[in-house]
Short mmCIF file of C-alpha atoms and ligand atoms in Angstrom, two decimals:
data_model
loop_
_atom_site.label_atom_id
_atom_site.label_comp_id
_atom_site.label_asym_id
_atom_site.label_seq_id
_atom_site.Cartn_x
_atom_site.Cartn_y
_atom_site.Cartn_z
CA MET A 1218 -26.40 59.12 -13.82
CA THR A 1219 -25.65 58.95 -17.52
CA THR A 1220 -25.62 55.66 -19.33
CA GLN A 1221 -22.96 55.04 -21.90
CA PRO A 1222 -24.06 53.53 -25.17
CA ILE A 1223 -23.18 49.88 -24.88
CA THR A 1224 -21.21 49.99 -28.12
CA ALA A 1225 -18.73 52.36 -26.49
CA THR A 1226 -17.02 49.39 -24.91
CA ARG A 1227 -17.15 47.02 -27.85
CA PRO A 1228 -13.82 45.46 -28.88
CA VAL A 1229 -12.70 46.67 -32.29
CA SER A 1230 -10.07 45.51 -34.77
CA SER A 1231 -8.71 47.28 -37.85
CA ALA A 1232 -7.21 44.06 -39.23
CA ASP A 1233 -8.27 42.57 -42.57
CA PRO A 1234 -8.94 38.82 -42.31
CA PHE A 1235 -8.94 38.60 -46.13
CA SER A 1236 -5.52 40.21 -46.63
CA TYR A 1237 -2.62 38.36 -48.20
CA ASP A 1238 -0.77 37.95 -44.90
CA VAL A 1239 -3.76 36.55 -43.01
CA LEU A 1240 -4.65 34.14 -45.81
CA GLU A 1241 -1.04 32.97 -45.83
CA ASP A 1242 -1.13 32.35 -42.05
CA PRO A 1243 -4.41 33.09 -40.27
CA LEU A 1244 -3.30 31.94 -36.81
CA PRO A 1245 -1.86 35.22 -35.42
CA PHE A 1246 -4.93 37.18 -36.56
CA GLN A 1247 -7.22 34.58 -34.97
CA ALA A 1248 -5.33 34.59 -31.65
CA ASP A 1249 -5.64 38.38 -31.56
CA LEU A 1250 -9.36 38.19 -32.40
CA ARG A 1251 -10.01 35.72 -29.56
CA GLU A 1252 -8.06 37.88 -27.10
CA ARG A 1253 -10.00 41.04 -27.94
CA GLY A 1254 -13.29 39.57 -26.84
CA PRO A 1255 -16.19 37.24 -27.57
CA VAL A 1256 -17.29 39.43 -30.47
CA VAL A 1257 -15.16 42.04 -32.23
CA TYR A 1258 -16.17 44.82 -34.63
CA LEU A 1259 -14.10 44.70 -37.84
CA GLU A 1260 -13.86 48.33 -38.92
CA LYS A 1261 -12.65 47.65 -42.40
CA TYR A 1262 -15.80 45.80 -43.45
CA ASP A 1263 -18.39 47.11 -40.95
CA VAL A 1264 -19.08 43.58 -39.72
CA TYR A 1265 -18.76 41.74 -36.42
CA ALA A 1266 -16.58 38.68 -35.89
CA MET A 1267 -16.60 35.79 -33.45
CA GLY A 1268 -13.41 33.84 -32.85
CA ARG A 1269 -14.01 31.95 -29.61
CA TYR A 1270 -15.42 28.44 -29.56
CA ALA A 1271 -18.28 29.05 -27.09
CA GLU A 1272 -19.81 31.96 -28.97
CA VAL A 1273 -19.26 30.51 -32.45
CA GLN A 1274 -20.84 27.22 -31.45
CA ALA A 1275 -23.78 28.96 -29.74
CA ALA A 1276 -24.38 31.29 -32.71
CA LEU A 1277 -24.27 28.44 -35.22
CA THR A 1278 -26.86 26.62 -33.11
CA ASN A 1279 -29.12 29.69 -32.95
CA TRP A 1280 -30.26 29.99 -36.56
CA GLN A 1281 -33.30 32.02 -35.50
CA THR A 1282 -31.07 34.91 -34.35
CA PHE A 1283 -28.09 34.32 -36.66
CA GLN A 1284 -29.73 33.59 -39.97
CA SER A 1285 -28.24 32.13 -43.14
CA ALA A 1286 -31.12 33.12 -45.42
CA ALA A 1287 -29.75 36.65 -45.95
CA GLY A 1288 -26.56 35.13 -47.37
CA VAL A 1289 -23.47 33.65 -45.72
CA GLY A 1290 -21.01 35.94 -47.49
CA LEU A 1291 -20.01 39.51 -46.74
CA SER A 1292 -22.52 41.05 -49.12
CA ASN A 1293 -26.16 40.50 -49.66
CA PHE A 1294 -25.86 37.95 -52.46
CA ARG A 1295 -29.32 38.65 -53.76
CA TYR A 1296 -28.06 41.83 -55.38
CA GLU A 1297 -24.46 40.97 -56.06
CA LYS A 1298 -24.35 37.48 -57.55
CA PRO A 1299 -26.34 37.47 -60.79
CA TRP A 1300 -24.40 34.37 -61.82
CA ARG A 1301 -25.60 32.29 -58.92
CA GLN A 1302 -29.06 31.78 -57.47
CA PRO A 1303 -28.90 31.29 -53.70
CA SER A 1304 -28.26 27.76 -52.50
CA LEU A 1305 -31.43 26.08 -51.24
CA LEU A 1306 -29.38 24.68 -48.34
CA LEU A 1307 -26.51 26.97 -47.40
CA GLU A 1308 -28.43 30.20 -47.91
CA ALA A 1309 -31.79 29.17 -46.54
CA ASP A 1310 -33.34 28.56 -43.13
CA PRO A 1311 -36.45 26.71 -41.98
CA PRO A 1312 -39.00 26.20 -43.32
CA HIS A 1313 -37.52 26.41 -46.87
CA HIS A 1314 -34.34 24.64 -45.79
CA ASP A 1315 -36.15 21.60 -44.40
CA ALA A 1316 -37.13 19.56 -47.48
CA PRO A 1317 -33.83 19.93 -49.39
CA ARG A 1318 -31.91 19.17 -46.21
CA ALA A 1319 -34.00 16.10 -45.39
CA ILE A 1320 -33.42 14.68 -48.87
CA LEU A 1321 -29.64 15.10 -48.73
CA THR A 1322 -29.48 13.83 -45.16
CA LYS A 1323 -31.00 10.59 -46.41
CA ILE A 1324 -29.06 10.27 -49.69
CA LEU A 1325 -25.71 11.09 -48.06
CA GLY A 1326 -26.37 9.25 -44.80
CA PRO A 1327 -23.80 6.84 -43.34
CA ARG A 1328 -25.88 3.78 -44.19
CA GLU A 1329 -26.82 4.87 -47.69
CA ILE A 1330 -23.23 5.53 -48.73
CA ARG A 1331 -21.83 2.26 -47.42
CA ARG A 1332 -22.47 0.78 -50.89
CA LEU A 1333 -19.55 2.90 -52.14
CA THR A 1334 -16.98 1.47 -49.72
CA GLU A 1335 -15.64 -1.39 -51.83
CA SER A 1336 -15.33 0.37 -55.15
CA TRP A 1337 -13.77 3.43 -53.52
CA ALA A 1338 -11.21 1.20 -51.76
CA ALA A 1339 -10.34 -0.38 -55.12
CA ASP A 1340 -10.03 3.09 -56.71
CA ALA A 1341 -7.82 4.30 -53.86
CA THR A 1342 -5.58 1.24 -54.15
CA GLU A 1343 -5.18 1.69 -57.88
CA LEU A 1344 -4.50 5.41 -57.58
CA VAL A 1345 -1.88 4.96 -54.84
CA ASP A 1346 -0.19 1.99 -56.54
CA THR A 1347 0.06 3.86 -59.85
CA LEU A 1348 1.44 6.90 -58.05
CA LEU A 1349 4.04 4.94 -56.06
CA ALA A 1350 5.11 3.03 -59.19
CA ASN A 1351 6.35 6.42 -60.45
CA GLY A 1352 8.72 6.76 -57.52
CA PRO A 1353 8.64 7.94 -53.89
CA GLU A 1354 8.19 11.65 -54.67
CA PHE A 1355 4.93 13.30 -55.65
CA ASP A 1356 2.70 16.29 -55.01
CA GLY A 1357 0.32 15.58 -52.15
CA VAL A 1358 -2.21 18.04 -53.57
CA ALA A 1359 -2.37 17.34 -57.31
CA ASP A 1360 -1.49 13.64 -57.20
CA LEU A 1361 -3.48 12.59 -54.15
CA ALA A 1362 -5.67 15.16 -52.37
CA ALA A 1363 -7.22 16.40 -55.63
CA ALA A 1364 -6.85 13.22 -57.65
CA PHE A 1365 -8.85 10.97 -55.32
CA PRO A 1366 -12.01 13.08 -54.83
CA LEU A 1367 -12.03 13.91 -58.53
CA ARG A 1368 -11.84 10.22 -59.30
CA VAL A 1369 -14.68 9.06 -57.03
CA PHE A 1370 -17.00 11.97 -56.25
CA PRO A 1371 -18.19 13.06 -59.73
CA ASP A 1372 -19.00 9.41 -60.49
CA ALA A 1373 -20.91 9.12 -57.22
CA VAL A 1374 -22.99 12.17 -58.15
CA GLY A 1375 -23.34 10.75 -61.65
CA ILE A 1376 -22.17 13.61 -63.86
CA PRO A 1377 -20.59 13.05 -67.29
CA GLN A 1378 -16.80 13.01 -67.81
CA GLU A 1379 -16.83 16.14 -69.91
CA GLY A 1380 -16.18 19.37 -68.04
CA ARG A 1381 -15.09 17.83 -64.76
CA GLU A 1382 -12.06 20.12 -64.82
CA ASP A 1383 -14.49 22.98 -64.13
CA LEU A 1384 -15.46 21.65 -60.69
CA LEU A 1385 -12.45 22.92 -58.71
CA PRO A 1386 -12.25 26.40 -60.30
CA TYR A 1387 -16.00 26.87 -59.93
CA GLY A 1388 -15.90 25.93 -56.26
CA ASP A 1389 -12.84 28.11 -55.76
CA HIS A 1390 -14.73 31.12 -57.08
CA VAL A 1391 -17.88 30.44 -55.07
CA PHE A 1392 -15.83 30.22 -51.88
CA ASN A 1393 -13.90 33.38 -52.81
CA ALA A 1394 -17.16 35.20 -53.49
CA PHE A 1395 -18.29 34.79 -49.86
CA GLY A 1396 -15.54 37.26 -49.01
CA PRO A 1397 -14.99 40.89 -50.05
CA PRO A 1398 -14.58 41.85 -53.73
CA ASN A 1399 -10.78 41.70 -53.58
CA GLU A 1400 -8.31 40.60 -56.27
CA LEU A 1401 -9.10 36.92 -55.67
CA VAL A 1402 -12.72 37.57 -56.66
CA GLU A 1403 -11.75 39.83 -59.56
CA LYS A 1404 -9.51 37.14 -60.98
CA GLY A 1405 -12.23 34.50 -60.73
CA ALA A 1406 -14.87 36.79 -62.21
CA GLN A 1407 -13.28 36.45 -65.65
CA ARG A 1408 -14.48 32.85 -65.98
CA VAL A 1409 -17.57 32.88 -63.79
CA ALA A 1410 -20.17 32.93 -66.58
CA GLU A 1411 -18.53 30.03 -68.38
CA LEU A 1412 -17.98 28.01 -65.19
CA SER A 1413 -21.44 28.49 -63.75
CA ALA A 1414 -23.01 27.53 -67.09
CA SER A 1415 -20.86 24.41 -67.17
CA ILE A 1416 -21.86 23.39 -63.64
CA ALA A 1417 -25.55 24.19 -64.23
CA ALA A 1418 -25.54 21.99 -67.35
CA LYS A 1419 -24.50 18.99 -65.25
CA CYS A 1420 -27.46 19.32 -62.91
CA SER A 1421 -30.32 18.54 -65.28
CA ARG A 1422 -32.00 15.14 -65.11
CA ASN A 1423 -30.87 13.89 -68.52
CA GLU A 1424 -27.18 14.54 -67.81
CA LEU A 1425 -27.08 12.36 -64.69
CA SER A 1426 -26.34 8.63 -64.56
CA GLU A 1427 -29.06 6.38 -63.22
CA ASP A 1428 -27.42 5.27 -60.02
CA GLY A 1429 -25.85 8.45 -58.58
CA PHE A 1430 -26.77 11.02 -55.93
CA GLY A 1431 -27.98 13.33 -58.71
CA SER A 1432 -30.63 10.88 -59.89
CA GLN A 1433 -31.64 10.22 -56.31
CA ILE A 1434 -32.29 13.94 -55.92
CA TRP A 1435 -34.44 13.93 -59.09
CA ALA A 1436 -36.29 10.87 -57.76
CA ALA A 1437 -37.23 12.96 -54.73
CA ALA A 1438 -38.78 15.47 -57.14
CA ASP A 1439 -40.72 12.63 -58.82
CA ARG A 1440 -42.07 11.64 -55.40
CA GLY A 1441 -43.09 15.25 -54.77
CA ASP A 1442 -40.74 15.70 -51.78
CA ILE A 1443 -39.20 18.69 -53.58
CA THR A 1444 -40.21 20.54 -56.75
CA GLU A 1445 -38.67 20.00 -60.19
CA ALA A 1446 -37.28 23.53 -59.98
CA GLN A 1447 -35.44 22.68 -56.75
CA ALA A 1448 -33.78 19.47 -57.95
CA PRO A 1449 -31.04 20.96 -60.14
CA LEU A 1450 -30.10 23.50 -57.46
CA ILE A 1451 -29.68 20.72 -54.91
CA VAL A 1452 -27.45 18.81 -57.34
CA ARG A 1453 -25.51 22.05 -57.76
CA SER A 1454 -24.95 22.18 -54.00
CA LEU A 1455 -23.19 18.80 -54.15
CA LEU A 1456 -20.99 19.95 -57.01
CA THR A 1457 -20.15 23.25 -55.30
CA ALA A 1458 -19.62 22.14 -51.74
CA GLY A 1459 -18.25 18.64 -52.30
CA VAL A 1460 -15.01 19.07 -54.22
CA ASP A 1461 -12.74 21.93 -53.03
CA THR A 1462 -13.65 21.11 -49.44
CA THR A 1463 -12.66 17.45 -49.57
CA VAL A 1464 -9.55 18.18 -51.65
CA ASN A 1465 -8.35 20.58 -48.97
CA GLY A 1466 -9.47 18.30 -46.16
CA LEU A 1467 -7.35 15.50 -47.61
CA ALA A 1468 -4.46 17.91 -48.16
CA ALA A 1469 -4.79 18.98 -44.53
CA VAL A 1470 -4.54 15.44 -43.21
CA LEU A 1471 -1.56 14.67 -45.48
CA TYR A 1472 0.21 17.82 -44.29
CA ALA A 1473 -0.63 16.99 -40.69
CA PHE A 1474 0.94 13.53 -40.97
CA ALA A 1475 3.96 14.70 -42.98
CA THR A 1476 4.78 17.19 -40.23
CA ASN A 1477 3.91 14.83 -37.33
CA PRO A 1478 5.72 11.54 -38.05
CA ASP A 1479 4.92 10.11 -34.60
CA GLN A 1480 1.23 10.44 -35.43
CA TRP A 1481 1.75 8.57 -38.70
CA ARG A 1482 3.36 5.70 -36.77
CA ARG A 1483 0.37 5.75 -34.43
CA LEU A 1484 -2.07 5.51 -37.36
CA ARG A 1485 -0.13 2.61 -38.84
CA GLN A 1486 -0.35 0.74 -35.55
CA GLU A 1487 -4.05 1.46 -35.25
CA PRO A 1488 -5.65 1.99 -38.68
CA ALA A 1489 -9.08 2.33 -37.10
CA LEU A 1490 -7.92 5.82 -36.07
CA ALA A 1491 -8.25 7.03 -39.69
CA ARG A 1492 -11.59 8.69 -39.05
CA VAL A 1493 -10.45 10.39 -35.86
CA ALA A 1494 -7.32 11.49 -37.75
CA PHE A 1495 -9.41 13.12 -40.45
CA ASP A 1496 -11.66 14.93 -37.98
CA GLU A 1497 -8.60 16.03 -36.02
CA ALA A 1498 -7.13 17.41 -39.27
CA VAL A 1499 -10.41 19.19 -40.03
CA ARG A 1500 -10.27 20.72 -36.54
CA TRP A 1501 -6.57 21.58 -36.82
CA GLU A 1502 -6.62 23.08 -40.31
CA SER A 1503 -10.32 23.95 -40.78
CA PRO A 1504 -10.48 23.81 -44.62
CA VAL A 1505 -13.62 25.97 -44.41
CA GLN A 1506 -12.36 28.85 -42.28
CA THR A 1507 -15.35 31.16 -42.09
CA PHE A 1508 -18.98 31.80 -42.91
CA PHE A 1509 -21.10 34.87 -42.21
CA ARG A 1510 -24.46 34.98 -40.52
CA THR A 1511 -26.90 37.94 -40.30
CA ALA A 1512 -28.51 39.15 -37.07
CA THR A 1513 -32.30 38.92 -37.29
CA ARG A 1514 -32.70 41.24 -34.26
CA ASP A 1515 -30.56 43.38 -31.97
CA VAL A 1516 -28.57 40.84 -29.99
CA GLN A 1517 -26.09 41.34 -27.18
CA VAL A 1518 -22.94 39.20 -27.11
CA GLY A 1519 -20.52 40.00 -24.31
CA THR A 1520 -20.59 43.80 -23.93
CA THR A 1521 -21.42 44.36 -27.60
CA LEU A 1522 -24.85 45.02 -28.98
CA ILE A 1523 -25.00 43.68 -32.53
CA PRO A 1524 -27.71 45.60 -34.41
CA GLU A 1525 -30.34 43.78 -36.46
CA GLY A 1526 -29.25 43.27 -40.06
CA GLN A 1527 -25.51 43.25 -39.28
CA LYS A 1528 -23.27 40.56 -40.71
CA ILE A 1529 -21.27 38.46 -38.25
CA LEU A 1530 -18.25 36.50 -39.41
CA MET A 1531 -18.00 33.11 -37.72
CA PHE A 1532 -14.39 31.97 -37.48
CA LEU A 1533 -14.69 28.18 -37.54
CA GLY A 1534 -10.90 27.89 -37.80
CA SER A 1535 -10.36 30.11 -34.78
CA ALA A 1536 -12.98 28.34 -32.67
CA ASN A 1537 -11.26 25.06 -33.52
CA ARG A 1538 -8.02 26.40 -32.02
CA ASP A 1539 -9.49 28.22 -29.04
CA PRO A 1540 -7.43 27.32 -25.96
CA ARG A 1541 -10.57 27.95 -23.86
CA ARG A 1542 -12.00 24.80 -25.44
CA TRP A 1543 -9.01 22.67 -26.55
CA VAL A 1544 -5.93 21.49 -24.67
CA ASN A 1545 -2.84 22.36 -26.76
CA PRO A 1546 -5.04 23.40 -29.69
CA ASP A 1547 -2.13 23.78 -32.10
CA LEU A 1548 -1.14 20.12 -31.71
CA PHE A 1549 -2.35 17.59 -34.26
CA ASP A 1550 -2.97 14.75 -31.83
CA LEU A 1551 -4.71 11.42 -32.47
CA ASN A 1552 -5.08 10.96 -28.72
CA ARG A 1553 -7.57 13.77 -28.42
CA ASP A 1554 -11.30 13.53 -29.07
CA PRO A 1555 -11.88 16.13 -31.82
CA SER A 1556 -15.66 15.70 -31.77
CA GLY A 1557 -17.44 18.96 -31.18
CA HIS A 1558 -15.12 20.79 -33.58
CA VAL A 1559 -16.94 23.28 -35.78
CA GLY A 1560 -14.95 22.54 -38.94
CA PHE A 1561 -18.11 21.09 -40.50
CA GLY A 1562 -20.16 23.84 -38.91
CA PHE A 1563 -22.71 23.11 -36.18
CA GLY A 1564 -26.48 23.00 -35.88
CA ILE A 1565 -28.98 22.72 -38.72
CA HIS A 1566 -26.45 23.67 -41.43
CA GLN A 1567 -23.72 21.28 -40.31
CA CYS A 1568 -22.11 19.72 -43.38
CA VAL A 1569 -24.56 17.26 -44.87
CA GLY A 1570 -21.71 15.65 -46.87
CA GLN A 1571 -19.48 14.95 -43.88
CA HIS A 1572 -19.98 11.18 -44.11
CA ILE A 1573 -18.81 11.28 -47.71
CA ALA A 1574 -15.78 13.34 -46.69
CA ARG A 1575 -14.94 10.87 -43.91
CA LEU A 1576 -15.36 7.91 -46.24
CA GLU A 1577 -13.06 9.47 -48.82
CA ALA A 1578 -10.45 10.26 -46.17
CA SER A 1579 -10.52 6.96 -44.32
CA THR A 1580 -10.41 5.05 -47.62
CA ILE A 1581 -7.29 6.82 -48.85
CA LEU A 1582 -5.63 6.81 -45.40
CA ASN A 1583 -6.16 3.07 -45.05
CA VAL A 1584 -4.39 2.40 -48.34
CA LEU A 1585 -1.55 4.82 -47.54
CA ALA A 1586 -1.06 3.35 -44.05
CA LYS A 1587 -0.58 -0.10 -45.58
CA ARG A 1588 1.85 0.99 -48.25
CA ILE A 1589 3.85 3.79 -46.63
CA ARG A 1590 6.21 3.68 -43.64
CA SER A 1591 6.96 7.39 -43.46
CA ILE A 1592 6.00 10.67 -45.16
CA GLU A 1593 8.12 13.80 -45.27
CA ILE A 1594 7.93 17.23 -46.84
CA MET A 1595 10.65 17.35 -49.47
CA GLY A 1596 10.39 20.92 -50.78
CA PRO A 1597 8.71 24.26 -50.26
CA THR A 1598 4.98 23.96 -49.60
CA ARG A 1599 2.65 26.53 -51.16
CA ARG A 1600 -0.69 27.73 -49.90
CA HIS A 1601 -3.58 28.43 -52.25
CA HIS A 1602 -5.28 31.64 -51.18
CA ASN A 1603 -9.05 31.73 -51.00
CA ASN A 1604 -11.35 34.09 -49.06
CA THR A 1605 -13.09 31.19 -47.32
CA LEU A 1606 -10.91 28.11 -47.64
CA ARG A 1607 -7.63 27.27 -45.97
CA ALA A 1608 -6.17 25.61 -49.00
CA TRP A 1609 -3.01 24.20 -50.51
CA GLU A 1610 -1.49 24.71 -53.93
CA SER A 1611 1.40 22.28 -53.52
CA LEU A 1612 2.70 19.78 -50.97
CA PRO A 1613 5.89 18.18 -52.29
CA LEU A 1614 6.14 14.85 -50.46
CA ARG A 1615 8.63 12.00 -50.30
CA VAL A 1616 7.60 8.64 -48.85
CA GLN A 1617 9.34 5.48 -47.71
CA LEU A 1618 7.51 2.31 -48.64
CA ALA A 1619 6.57 -0.17 -45.94
C1 OVM B 2632 -24.18 25.11 -51.67
C2 OVM B 2632 -22.87 25.31 -50.96
C3 OVM B 2632 -21.87 26.01 -51.57
C4 OVM B 2632 -20.66 26.20 -50.93
C5 OVM B 2632 -20.46 25.67 -49.67
C6 OVM B 2632 -21.45 24.97 -49.09
C7 OVM B 2632 -19.96 24.35 -47.30
C8 OVM B 2632 -22.66 24.79 -49.72
O1 OVM B 2632 -24.26 25.46 -52.83
O2 OVM B 2632 -25.11 24.61 -51.08
O3 OVM B 2632 -21.26 24.42 -47.84
#
């Protein structure tokens, strides 16, 4: 009897998940990926991909086998990103990951951030009232989804006013750079030196206000919980991971409600659903679509043997719409329980800022639900293409006041 090499039966795809068409609408590619098998070899990039919920969730939980420390982008960042030292959180695993993670878990914990509730509600009210005073038509991205996080989050971290306009383009480039070196990355590369210098300058102790997350991170260095060299990189993580993600999470929930008016009526009847609505939008749209892991050993998934050292692309967005896990996955539905979605990741790397994201979203949704009877799309919507993010450039909205 001869034994076939196990890779002879592995599912393969020649598709490019970072192509224009897939970035414009990733759903057909993802459905195809899930149908091909639990893990699929992507010829174009010599990587593996997981698109089904069960395997994505299991792999994200198994950091020993599917490591982050070798980089969570396509390439080995250690050689290819001279402009960015690895993140101490995203691109690390235990034991190095533990102290930075523990510090942020505390600083960004649900209890710790409750002190922000009142002032954020006042900021949201003022932003929405000023916007609506200009008339019933506005851009859901620029005027709301970007405007609100940019109003509250940099203050919460404690960075100066100057240079805040660099936050979104810097994040955009970092998220692009997790993908292949395509035209999105080439375009961003023109400003990367300037942008990374600008962000780095905001992370030093003397630039940060006394009462923000940034100073709390430096206080952890004073206590000896982390080193002084680690502190600015942990502040950088907040500035990198905390802006583009929440902007596109808020855009996702606005788009979801604008295209599902019955769900908006439901939220208005029961405002306590704002948090569920946001998590359902994060499941439905998955603002962070993908991250890579690296196999630390030969590992079999389905009929495929993934060799040690290979990159595996985890499709959070696809797992969040896997019909094997979700009933009517393409429906944005406040009646479902979206918990267990992998839109914030899963396991030890699960988004440490998720309570901030939920507080931002529920704060703005509560104000909108009070003021606005209905939301509709009033013109052509435009996606913003990014190798990692499912993002929006423009959402022209028209609202009817309550
Ligand atoms: C970081 C980082 C950067 C981008 C994304 C992210 C979603 C983290 O620098 O730690 O998590």
